[in-house]
PDB file of N, CA and C in Angstrom:
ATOM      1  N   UNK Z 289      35.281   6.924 -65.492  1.00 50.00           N
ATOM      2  CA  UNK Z 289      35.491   8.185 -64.794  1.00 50.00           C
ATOM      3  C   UNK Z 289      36.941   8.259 -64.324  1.00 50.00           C
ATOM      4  N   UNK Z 290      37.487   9.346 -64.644  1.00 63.00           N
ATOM      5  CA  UNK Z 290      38.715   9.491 -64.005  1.00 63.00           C
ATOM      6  C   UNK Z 290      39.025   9.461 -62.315  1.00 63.00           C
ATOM      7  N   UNK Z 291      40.407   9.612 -61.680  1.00 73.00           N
ATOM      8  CA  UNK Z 291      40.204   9.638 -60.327  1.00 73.00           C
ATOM      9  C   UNK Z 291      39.707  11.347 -60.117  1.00 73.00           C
ATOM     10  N   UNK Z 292      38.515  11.697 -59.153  1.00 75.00           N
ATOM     11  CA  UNK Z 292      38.171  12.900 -58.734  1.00 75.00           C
ATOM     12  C   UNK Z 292      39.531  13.909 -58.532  1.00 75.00           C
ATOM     13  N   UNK Z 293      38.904  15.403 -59.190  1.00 89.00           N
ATOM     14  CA  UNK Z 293      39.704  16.448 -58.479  1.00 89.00           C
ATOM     15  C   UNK Z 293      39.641  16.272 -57.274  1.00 89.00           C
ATOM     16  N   UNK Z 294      38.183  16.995 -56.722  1.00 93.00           N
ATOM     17  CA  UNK Z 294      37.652  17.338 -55.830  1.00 93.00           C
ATOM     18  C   UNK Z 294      36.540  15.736 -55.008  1.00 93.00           C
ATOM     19  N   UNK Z 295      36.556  16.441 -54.025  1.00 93.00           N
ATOM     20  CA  UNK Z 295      35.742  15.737 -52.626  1.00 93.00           C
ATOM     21  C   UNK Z 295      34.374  16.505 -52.274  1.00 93.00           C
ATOM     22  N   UNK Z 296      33.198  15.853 -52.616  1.00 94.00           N
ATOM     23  CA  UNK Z 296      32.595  16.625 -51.870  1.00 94.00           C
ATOM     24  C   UNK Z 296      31.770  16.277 -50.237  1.00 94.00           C
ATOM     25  N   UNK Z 297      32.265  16.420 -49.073  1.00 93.00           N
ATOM     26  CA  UNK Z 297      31.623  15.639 -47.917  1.00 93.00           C
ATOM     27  C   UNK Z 297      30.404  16.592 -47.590  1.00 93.00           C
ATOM     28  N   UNK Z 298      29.091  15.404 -47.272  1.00 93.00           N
ATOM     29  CA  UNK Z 298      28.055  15.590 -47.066  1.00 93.00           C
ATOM     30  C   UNK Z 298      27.138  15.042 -45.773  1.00 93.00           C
ATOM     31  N   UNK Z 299      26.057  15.306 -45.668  1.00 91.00           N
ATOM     32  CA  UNK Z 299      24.951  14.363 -45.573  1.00 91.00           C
ATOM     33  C   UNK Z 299      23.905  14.060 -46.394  1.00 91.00           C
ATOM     34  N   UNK Z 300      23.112  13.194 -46.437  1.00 90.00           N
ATOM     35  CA  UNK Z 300      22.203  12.758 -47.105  1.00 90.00           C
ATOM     36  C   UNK Z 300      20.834  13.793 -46.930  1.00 90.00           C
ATOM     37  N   UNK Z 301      20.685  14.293 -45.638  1.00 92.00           N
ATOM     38  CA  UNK Z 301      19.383  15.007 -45.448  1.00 92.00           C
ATOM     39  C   UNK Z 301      19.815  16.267 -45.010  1.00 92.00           C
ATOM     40  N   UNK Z 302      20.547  17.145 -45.696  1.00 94.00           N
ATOM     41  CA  UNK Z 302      21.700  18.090 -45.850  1.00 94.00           C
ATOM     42  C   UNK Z 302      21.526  19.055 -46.689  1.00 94.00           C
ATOM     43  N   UNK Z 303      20.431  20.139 -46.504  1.00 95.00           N
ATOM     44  CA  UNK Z 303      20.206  20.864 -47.921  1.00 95.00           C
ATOM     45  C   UNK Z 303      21.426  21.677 -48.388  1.00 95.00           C
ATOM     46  N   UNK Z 304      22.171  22.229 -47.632  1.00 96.00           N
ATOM     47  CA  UNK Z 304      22.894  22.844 -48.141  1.00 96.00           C
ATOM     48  C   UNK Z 304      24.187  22.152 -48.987  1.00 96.00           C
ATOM     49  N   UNK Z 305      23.770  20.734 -48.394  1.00 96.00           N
ATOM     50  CA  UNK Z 305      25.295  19.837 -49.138  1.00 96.00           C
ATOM     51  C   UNK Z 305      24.626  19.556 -50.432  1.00 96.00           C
ATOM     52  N   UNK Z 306      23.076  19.095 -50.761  1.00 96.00           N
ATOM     53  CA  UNK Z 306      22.379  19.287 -51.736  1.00 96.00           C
ATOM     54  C   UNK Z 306      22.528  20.427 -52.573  1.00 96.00           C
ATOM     55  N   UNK Z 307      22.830  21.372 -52.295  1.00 96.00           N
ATOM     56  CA  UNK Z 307      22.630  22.742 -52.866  1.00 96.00           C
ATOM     57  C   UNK Z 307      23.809  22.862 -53.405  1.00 96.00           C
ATOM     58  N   UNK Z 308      25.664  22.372 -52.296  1.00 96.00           N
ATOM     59  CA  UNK Z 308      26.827  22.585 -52.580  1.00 96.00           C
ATOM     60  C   UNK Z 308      27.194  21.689 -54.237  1.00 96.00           C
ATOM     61  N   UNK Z 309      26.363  20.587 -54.252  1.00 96.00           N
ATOM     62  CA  UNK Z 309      26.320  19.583 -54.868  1.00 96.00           C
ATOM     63  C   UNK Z 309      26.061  20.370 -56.313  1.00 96.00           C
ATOM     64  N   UNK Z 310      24.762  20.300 -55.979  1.00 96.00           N
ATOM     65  CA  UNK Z 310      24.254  20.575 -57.368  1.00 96.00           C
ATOM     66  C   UNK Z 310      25.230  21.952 -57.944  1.00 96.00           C
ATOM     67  N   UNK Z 311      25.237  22.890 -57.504  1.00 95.00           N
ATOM     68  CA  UNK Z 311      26.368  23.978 -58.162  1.00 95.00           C
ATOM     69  C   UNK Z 311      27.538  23.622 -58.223  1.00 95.00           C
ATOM     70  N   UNK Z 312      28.562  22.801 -57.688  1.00 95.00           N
ATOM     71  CA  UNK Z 312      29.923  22.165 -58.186  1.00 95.00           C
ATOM     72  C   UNK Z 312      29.842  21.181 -58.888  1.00 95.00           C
ATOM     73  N   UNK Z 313      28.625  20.696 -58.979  1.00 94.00           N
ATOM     74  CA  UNK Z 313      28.435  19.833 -60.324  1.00 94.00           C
ATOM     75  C   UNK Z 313      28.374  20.675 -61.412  1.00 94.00           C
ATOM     76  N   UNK Z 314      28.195  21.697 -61.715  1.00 94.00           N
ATOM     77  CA  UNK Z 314      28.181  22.106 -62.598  1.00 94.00           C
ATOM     78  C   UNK Z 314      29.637  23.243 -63.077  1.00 94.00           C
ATOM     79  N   UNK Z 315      30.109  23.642 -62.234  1.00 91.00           N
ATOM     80  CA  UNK Z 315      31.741  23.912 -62.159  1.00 91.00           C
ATOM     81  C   UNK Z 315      32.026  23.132 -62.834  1.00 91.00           C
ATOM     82  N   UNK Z 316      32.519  22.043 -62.480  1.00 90.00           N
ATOM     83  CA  UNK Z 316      32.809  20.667 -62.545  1.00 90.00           C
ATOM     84  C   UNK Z 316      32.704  19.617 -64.142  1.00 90.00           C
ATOM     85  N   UNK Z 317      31.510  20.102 -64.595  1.00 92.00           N
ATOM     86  CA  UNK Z 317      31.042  19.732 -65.394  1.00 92.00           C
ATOM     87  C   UNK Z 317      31.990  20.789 -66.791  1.00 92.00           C
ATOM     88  N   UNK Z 318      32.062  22.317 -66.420  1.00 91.00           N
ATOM     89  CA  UNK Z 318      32.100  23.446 -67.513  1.00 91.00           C
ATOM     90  C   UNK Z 318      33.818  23.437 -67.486  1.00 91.00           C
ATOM     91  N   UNK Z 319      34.352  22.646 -65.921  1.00 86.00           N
ATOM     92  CA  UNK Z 319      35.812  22.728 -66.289  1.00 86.00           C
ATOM     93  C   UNK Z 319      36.570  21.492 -66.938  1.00 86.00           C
ATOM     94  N   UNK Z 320      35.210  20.475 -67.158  1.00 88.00           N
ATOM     95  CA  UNK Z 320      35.729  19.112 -66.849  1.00 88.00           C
ATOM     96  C   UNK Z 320      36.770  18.352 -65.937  1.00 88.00           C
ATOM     97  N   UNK Z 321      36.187  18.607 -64.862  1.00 88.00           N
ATOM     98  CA  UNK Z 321      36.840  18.149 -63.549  1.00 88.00           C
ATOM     99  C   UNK Z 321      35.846  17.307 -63.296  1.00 88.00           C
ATOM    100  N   UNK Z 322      36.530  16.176 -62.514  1.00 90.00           N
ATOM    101  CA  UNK Z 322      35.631  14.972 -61.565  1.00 90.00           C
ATOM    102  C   UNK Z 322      36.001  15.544 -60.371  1.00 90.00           C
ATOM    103  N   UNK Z 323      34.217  15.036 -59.593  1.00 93.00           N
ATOM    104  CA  UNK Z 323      34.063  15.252 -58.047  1.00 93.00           C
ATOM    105  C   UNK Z 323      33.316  13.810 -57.744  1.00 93.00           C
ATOM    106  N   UNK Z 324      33.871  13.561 -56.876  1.00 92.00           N
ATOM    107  CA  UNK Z 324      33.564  12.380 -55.786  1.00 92.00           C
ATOM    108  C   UNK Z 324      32.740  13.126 -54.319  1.00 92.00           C
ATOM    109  N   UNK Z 325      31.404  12.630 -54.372  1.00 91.00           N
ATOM    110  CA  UNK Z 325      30.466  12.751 -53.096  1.00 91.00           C
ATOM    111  C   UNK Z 325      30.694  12.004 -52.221  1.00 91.00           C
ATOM    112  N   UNK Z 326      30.416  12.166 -51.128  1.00 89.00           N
ATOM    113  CA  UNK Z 326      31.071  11.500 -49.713  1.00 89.00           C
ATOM    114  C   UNK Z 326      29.974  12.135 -49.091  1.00 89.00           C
ATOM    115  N   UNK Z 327      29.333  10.600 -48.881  1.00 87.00           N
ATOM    116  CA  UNK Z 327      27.874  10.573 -47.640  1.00 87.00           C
ATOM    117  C   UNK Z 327      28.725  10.456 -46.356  1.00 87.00           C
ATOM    118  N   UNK Z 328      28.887  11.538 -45.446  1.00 86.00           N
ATOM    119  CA  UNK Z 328      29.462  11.273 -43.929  1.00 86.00           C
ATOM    120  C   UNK Z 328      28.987  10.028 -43.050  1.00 86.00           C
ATOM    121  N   UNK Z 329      27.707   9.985 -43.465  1.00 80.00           N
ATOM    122  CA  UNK Z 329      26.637   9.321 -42.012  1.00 80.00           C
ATOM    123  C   UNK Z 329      26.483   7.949 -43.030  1.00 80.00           C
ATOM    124  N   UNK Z 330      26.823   7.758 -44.025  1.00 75.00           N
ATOM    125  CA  UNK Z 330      26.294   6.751 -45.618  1.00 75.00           C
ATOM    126  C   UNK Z 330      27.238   5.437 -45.601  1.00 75.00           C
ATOM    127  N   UNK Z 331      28.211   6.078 -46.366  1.00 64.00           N
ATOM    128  CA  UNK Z 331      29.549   5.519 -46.650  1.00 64.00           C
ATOM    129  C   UNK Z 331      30.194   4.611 -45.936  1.00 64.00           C
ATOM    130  N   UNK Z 332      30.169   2.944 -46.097  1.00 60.00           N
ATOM    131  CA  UNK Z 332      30.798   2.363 -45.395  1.00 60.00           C
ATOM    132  C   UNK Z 332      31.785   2.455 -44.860  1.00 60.00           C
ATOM    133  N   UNK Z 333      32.767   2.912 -46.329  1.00 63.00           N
ATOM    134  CA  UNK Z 333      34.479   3.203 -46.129  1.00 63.00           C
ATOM    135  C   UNK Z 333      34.822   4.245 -45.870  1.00 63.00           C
ATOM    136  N   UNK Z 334      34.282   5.243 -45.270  1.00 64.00           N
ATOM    137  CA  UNK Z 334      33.645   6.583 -44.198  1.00 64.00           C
ATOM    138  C   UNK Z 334      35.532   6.651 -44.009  1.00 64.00           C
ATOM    139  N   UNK Z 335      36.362   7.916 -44.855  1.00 71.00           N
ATOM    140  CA  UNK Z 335      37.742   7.958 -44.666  1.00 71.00           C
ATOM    141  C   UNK Z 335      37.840   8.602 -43.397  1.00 71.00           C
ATOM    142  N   UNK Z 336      38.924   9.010 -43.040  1.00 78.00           N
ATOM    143  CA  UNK Z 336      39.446   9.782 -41.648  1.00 78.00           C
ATOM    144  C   UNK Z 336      39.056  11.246 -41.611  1.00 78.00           C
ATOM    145  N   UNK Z 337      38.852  11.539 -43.321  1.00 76.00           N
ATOM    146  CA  UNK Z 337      38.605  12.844 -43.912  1.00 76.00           C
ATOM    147  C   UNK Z 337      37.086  13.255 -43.280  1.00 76.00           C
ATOM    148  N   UNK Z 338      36.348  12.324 -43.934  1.00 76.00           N
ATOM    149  CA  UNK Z 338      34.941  12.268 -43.940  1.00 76.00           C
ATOM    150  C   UNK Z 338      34.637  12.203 -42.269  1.00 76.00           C
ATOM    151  N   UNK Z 339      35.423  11.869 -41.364  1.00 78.00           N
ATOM    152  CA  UNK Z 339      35.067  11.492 -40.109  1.00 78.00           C
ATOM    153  C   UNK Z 339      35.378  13.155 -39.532  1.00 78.00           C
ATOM    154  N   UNK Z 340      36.377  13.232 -39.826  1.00 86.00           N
ATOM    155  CA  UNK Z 340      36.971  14.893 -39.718  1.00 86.00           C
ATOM    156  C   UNK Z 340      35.916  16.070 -39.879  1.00 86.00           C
ATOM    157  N   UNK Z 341      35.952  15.955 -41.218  1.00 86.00           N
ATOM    158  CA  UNK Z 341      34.746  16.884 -41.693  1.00 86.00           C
ATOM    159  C   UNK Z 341      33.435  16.814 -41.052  1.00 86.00           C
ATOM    160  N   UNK Z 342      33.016  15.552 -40.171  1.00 82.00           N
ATOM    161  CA  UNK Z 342      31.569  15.373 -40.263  1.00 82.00           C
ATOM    162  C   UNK Z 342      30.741  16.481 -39.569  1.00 82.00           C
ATOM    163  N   UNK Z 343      31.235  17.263 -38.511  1.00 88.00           N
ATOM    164  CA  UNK Z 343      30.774  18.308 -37.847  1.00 88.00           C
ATOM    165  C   UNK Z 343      30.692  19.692 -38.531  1.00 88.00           C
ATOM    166  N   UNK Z 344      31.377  19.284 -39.845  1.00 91.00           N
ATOM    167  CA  UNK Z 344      31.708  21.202 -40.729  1.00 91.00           C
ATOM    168  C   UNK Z 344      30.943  21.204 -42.314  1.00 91.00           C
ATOM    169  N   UNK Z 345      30.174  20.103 -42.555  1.00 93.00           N
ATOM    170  CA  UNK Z 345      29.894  19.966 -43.532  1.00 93.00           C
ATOM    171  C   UNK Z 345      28.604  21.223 -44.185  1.00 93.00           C
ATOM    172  N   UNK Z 346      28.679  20.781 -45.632  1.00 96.00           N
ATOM    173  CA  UNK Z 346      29.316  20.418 -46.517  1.00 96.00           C
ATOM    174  C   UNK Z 346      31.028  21.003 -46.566  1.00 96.00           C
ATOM    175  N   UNK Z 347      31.549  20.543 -47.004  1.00 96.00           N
ATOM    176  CA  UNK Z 347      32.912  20.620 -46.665  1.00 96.00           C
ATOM    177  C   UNK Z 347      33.015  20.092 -48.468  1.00 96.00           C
ATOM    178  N   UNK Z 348      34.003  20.887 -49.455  1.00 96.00           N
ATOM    179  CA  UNK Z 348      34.633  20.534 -50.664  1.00 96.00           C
ATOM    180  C   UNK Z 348      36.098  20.563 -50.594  1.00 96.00           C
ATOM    181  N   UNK Z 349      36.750  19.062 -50.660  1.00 94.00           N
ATOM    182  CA  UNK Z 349      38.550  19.414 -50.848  1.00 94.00           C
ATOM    183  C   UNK Z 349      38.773  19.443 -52.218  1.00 94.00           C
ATOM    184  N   UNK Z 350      40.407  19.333 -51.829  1.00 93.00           N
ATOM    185  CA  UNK Z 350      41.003  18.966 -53.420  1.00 93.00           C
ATOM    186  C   UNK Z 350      40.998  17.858 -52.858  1.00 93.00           C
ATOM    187  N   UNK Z 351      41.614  16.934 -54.319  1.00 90.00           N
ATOM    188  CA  UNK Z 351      42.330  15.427 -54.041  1.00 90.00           C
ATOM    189  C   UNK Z 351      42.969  15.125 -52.787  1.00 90.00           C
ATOM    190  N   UNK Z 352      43.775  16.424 -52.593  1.00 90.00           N
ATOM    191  CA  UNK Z 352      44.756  16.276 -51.586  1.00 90.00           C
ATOM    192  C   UNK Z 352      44.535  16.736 -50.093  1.00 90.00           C
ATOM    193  N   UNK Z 353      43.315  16.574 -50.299  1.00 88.00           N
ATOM    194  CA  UNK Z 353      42.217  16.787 -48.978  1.00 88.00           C
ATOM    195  C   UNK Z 353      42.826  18.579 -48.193  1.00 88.00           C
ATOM    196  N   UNK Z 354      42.992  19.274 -49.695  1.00 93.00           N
ATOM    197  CA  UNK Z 354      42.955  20.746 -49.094  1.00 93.00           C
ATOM    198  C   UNK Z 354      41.338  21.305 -49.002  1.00 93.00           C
ATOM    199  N   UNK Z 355      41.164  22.149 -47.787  1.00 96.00           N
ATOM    200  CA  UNK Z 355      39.694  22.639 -47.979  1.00 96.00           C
ATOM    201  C   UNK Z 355      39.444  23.454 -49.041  1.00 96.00           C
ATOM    202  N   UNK Z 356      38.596  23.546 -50.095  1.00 96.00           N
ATOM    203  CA  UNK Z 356      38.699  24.991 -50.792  1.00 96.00           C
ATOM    204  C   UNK Z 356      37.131  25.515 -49.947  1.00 96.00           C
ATOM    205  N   UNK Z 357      36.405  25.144 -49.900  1.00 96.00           N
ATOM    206  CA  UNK Z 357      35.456  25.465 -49.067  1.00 96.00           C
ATOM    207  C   UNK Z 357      34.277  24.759 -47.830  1.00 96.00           C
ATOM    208  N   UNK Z 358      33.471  25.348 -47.628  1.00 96.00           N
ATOM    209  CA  UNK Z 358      32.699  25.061 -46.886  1.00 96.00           C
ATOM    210  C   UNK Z 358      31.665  25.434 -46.463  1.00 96.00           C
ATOM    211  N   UNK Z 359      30.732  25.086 -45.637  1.00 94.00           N
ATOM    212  CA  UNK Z 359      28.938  25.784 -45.757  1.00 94.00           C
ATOM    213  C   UNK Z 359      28.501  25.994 -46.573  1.00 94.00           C
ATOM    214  N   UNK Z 360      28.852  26.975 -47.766  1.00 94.00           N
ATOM    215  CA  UNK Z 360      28.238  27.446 -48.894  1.00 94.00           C
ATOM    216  C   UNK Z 360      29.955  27.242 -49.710  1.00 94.00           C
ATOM    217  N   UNK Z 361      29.174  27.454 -50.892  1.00 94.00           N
ATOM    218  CA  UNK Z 361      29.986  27.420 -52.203  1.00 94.00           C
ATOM    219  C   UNK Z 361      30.878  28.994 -52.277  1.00 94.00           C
ATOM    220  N   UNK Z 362      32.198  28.793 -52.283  1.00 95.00           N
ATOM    221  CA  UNK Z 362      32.744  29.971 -52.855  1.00 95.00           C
ATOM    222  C   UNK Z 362      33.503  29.521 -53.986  1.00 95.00           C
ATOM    223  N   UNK Z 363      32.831  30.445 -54.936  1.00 92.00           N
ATOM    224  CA  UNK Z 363      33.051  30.106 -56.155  1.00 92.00           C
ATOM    225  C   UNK Z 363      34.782  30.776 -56.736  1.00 92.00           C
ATOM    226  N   UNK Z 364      34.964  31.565 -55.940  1.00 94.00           N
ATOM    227  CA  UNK Z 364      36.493  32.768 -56.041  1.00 94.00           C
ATOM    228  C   UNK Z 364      37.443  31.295 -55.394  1.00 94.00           C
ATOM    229  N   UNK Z 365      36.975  30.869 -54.662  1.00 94.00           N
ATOM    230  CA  UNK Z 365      38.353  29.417 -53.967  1.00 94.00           C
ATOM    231  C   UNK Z 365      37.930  28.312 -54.862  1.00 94.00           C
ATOM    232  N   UNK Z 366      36.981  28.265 -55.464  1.00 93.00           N
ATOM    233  CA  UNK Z 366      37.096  27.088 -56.578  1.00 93.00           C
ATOM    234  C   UNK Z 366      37.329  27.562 -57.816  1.00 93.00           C
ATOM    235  N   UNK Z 367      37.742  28.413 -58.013  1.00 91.00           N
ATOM    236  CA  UNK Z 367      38.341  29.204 -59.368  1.00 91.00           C
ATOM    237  C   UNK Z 367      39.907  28.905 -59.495  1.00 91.00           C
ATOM    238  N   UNK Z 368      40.040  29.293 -58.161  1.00 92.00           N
ATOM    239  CA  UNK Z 368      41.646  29.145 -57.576  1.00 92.00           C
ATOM    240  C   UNK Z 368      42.083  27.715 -57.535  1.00 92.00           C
ATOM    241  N   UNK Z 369      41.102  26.850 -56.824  1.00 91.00           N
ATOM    242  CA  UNK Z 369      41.459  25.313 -57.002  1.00 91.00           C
ATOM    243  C   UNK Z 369      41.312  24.874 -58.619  1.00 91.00           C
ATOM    244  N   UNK Z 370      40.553  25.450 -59.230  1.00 87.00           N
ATOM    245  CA  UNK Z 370      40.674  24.454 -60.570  1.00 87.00           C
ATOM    246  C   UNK Z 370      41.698  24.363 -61.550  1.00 87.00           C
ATOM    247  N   UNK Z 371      42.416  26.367 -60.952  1.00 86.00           N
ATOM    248  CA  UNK Z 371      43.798  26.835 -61.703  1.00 86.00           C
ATOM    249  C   UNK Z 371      44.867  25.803 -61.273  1.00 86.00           C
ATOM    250  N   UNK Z 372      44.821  25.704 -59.765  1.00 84.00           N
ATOM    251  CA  UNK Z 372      45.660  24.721 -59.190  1.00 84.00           C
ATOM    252  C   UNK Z 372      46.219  23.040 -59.709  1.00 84.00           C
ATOM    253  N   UNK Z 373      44.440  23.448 -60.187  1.00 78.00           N
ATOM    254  CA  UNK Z 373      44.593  21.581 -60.877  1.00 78.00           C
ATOM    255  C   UNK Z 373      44.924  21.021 -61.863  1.00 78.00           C
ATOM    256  N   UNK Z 374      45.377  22.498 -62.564  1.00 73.00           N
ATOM    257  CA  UNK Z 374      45.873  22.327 -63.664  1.00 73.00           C
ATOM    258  C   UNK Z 374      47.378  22.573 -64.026  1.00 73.00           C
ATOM    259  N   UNK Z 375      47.695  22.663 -63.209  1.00 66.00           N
ATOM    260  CA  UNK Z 375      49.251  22.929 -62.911  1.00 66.00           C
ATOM    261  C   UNK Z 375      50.221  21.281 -62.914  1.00 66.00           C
TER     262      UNK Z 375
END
């Protein structure tokens, strides 16, 4: 696997991070981009990011820990991030 575009921070018992999941997996999949999941409450090596985020989740960055979204999926800011990522 390559290193991830995108971040996705979660919880484990988190439907909507479940939900964020499963539809940017599939972005993801149609742009061939890698995403890296990030269990907030999970993750040993729990980054500064993931500690950050833990109150706003699901929460999706770029690499470069820009937000493109949050709560729900917007698919218009991950359109924009994937143009980005290709630059």
């Amino acid at each position: 696997m390559n290193k991830p575009i995108f971040y996705l921070y979660g919880r484990e018992n988190c439907h909507l991070c479940h939900d964020m999941w499963a539809d940017v997996r599939v972005y993801c999949a149609q742009n061939q981009k890698d995403i890296d999941l990030v269990w907030v409450d999970i993750d040993e090596e729990c980054s500064e990011y993931a500690t950050q985020y833990a109150m706003r989740i699901p929460v999706l960055t770029t690499a470069a820990h820009i937000v493109v979204c949050e709560g729900r999926l917007n698919t218009s800011s991950l359109a924009q991030a994937f143009k980005s990522s290709d630059r």
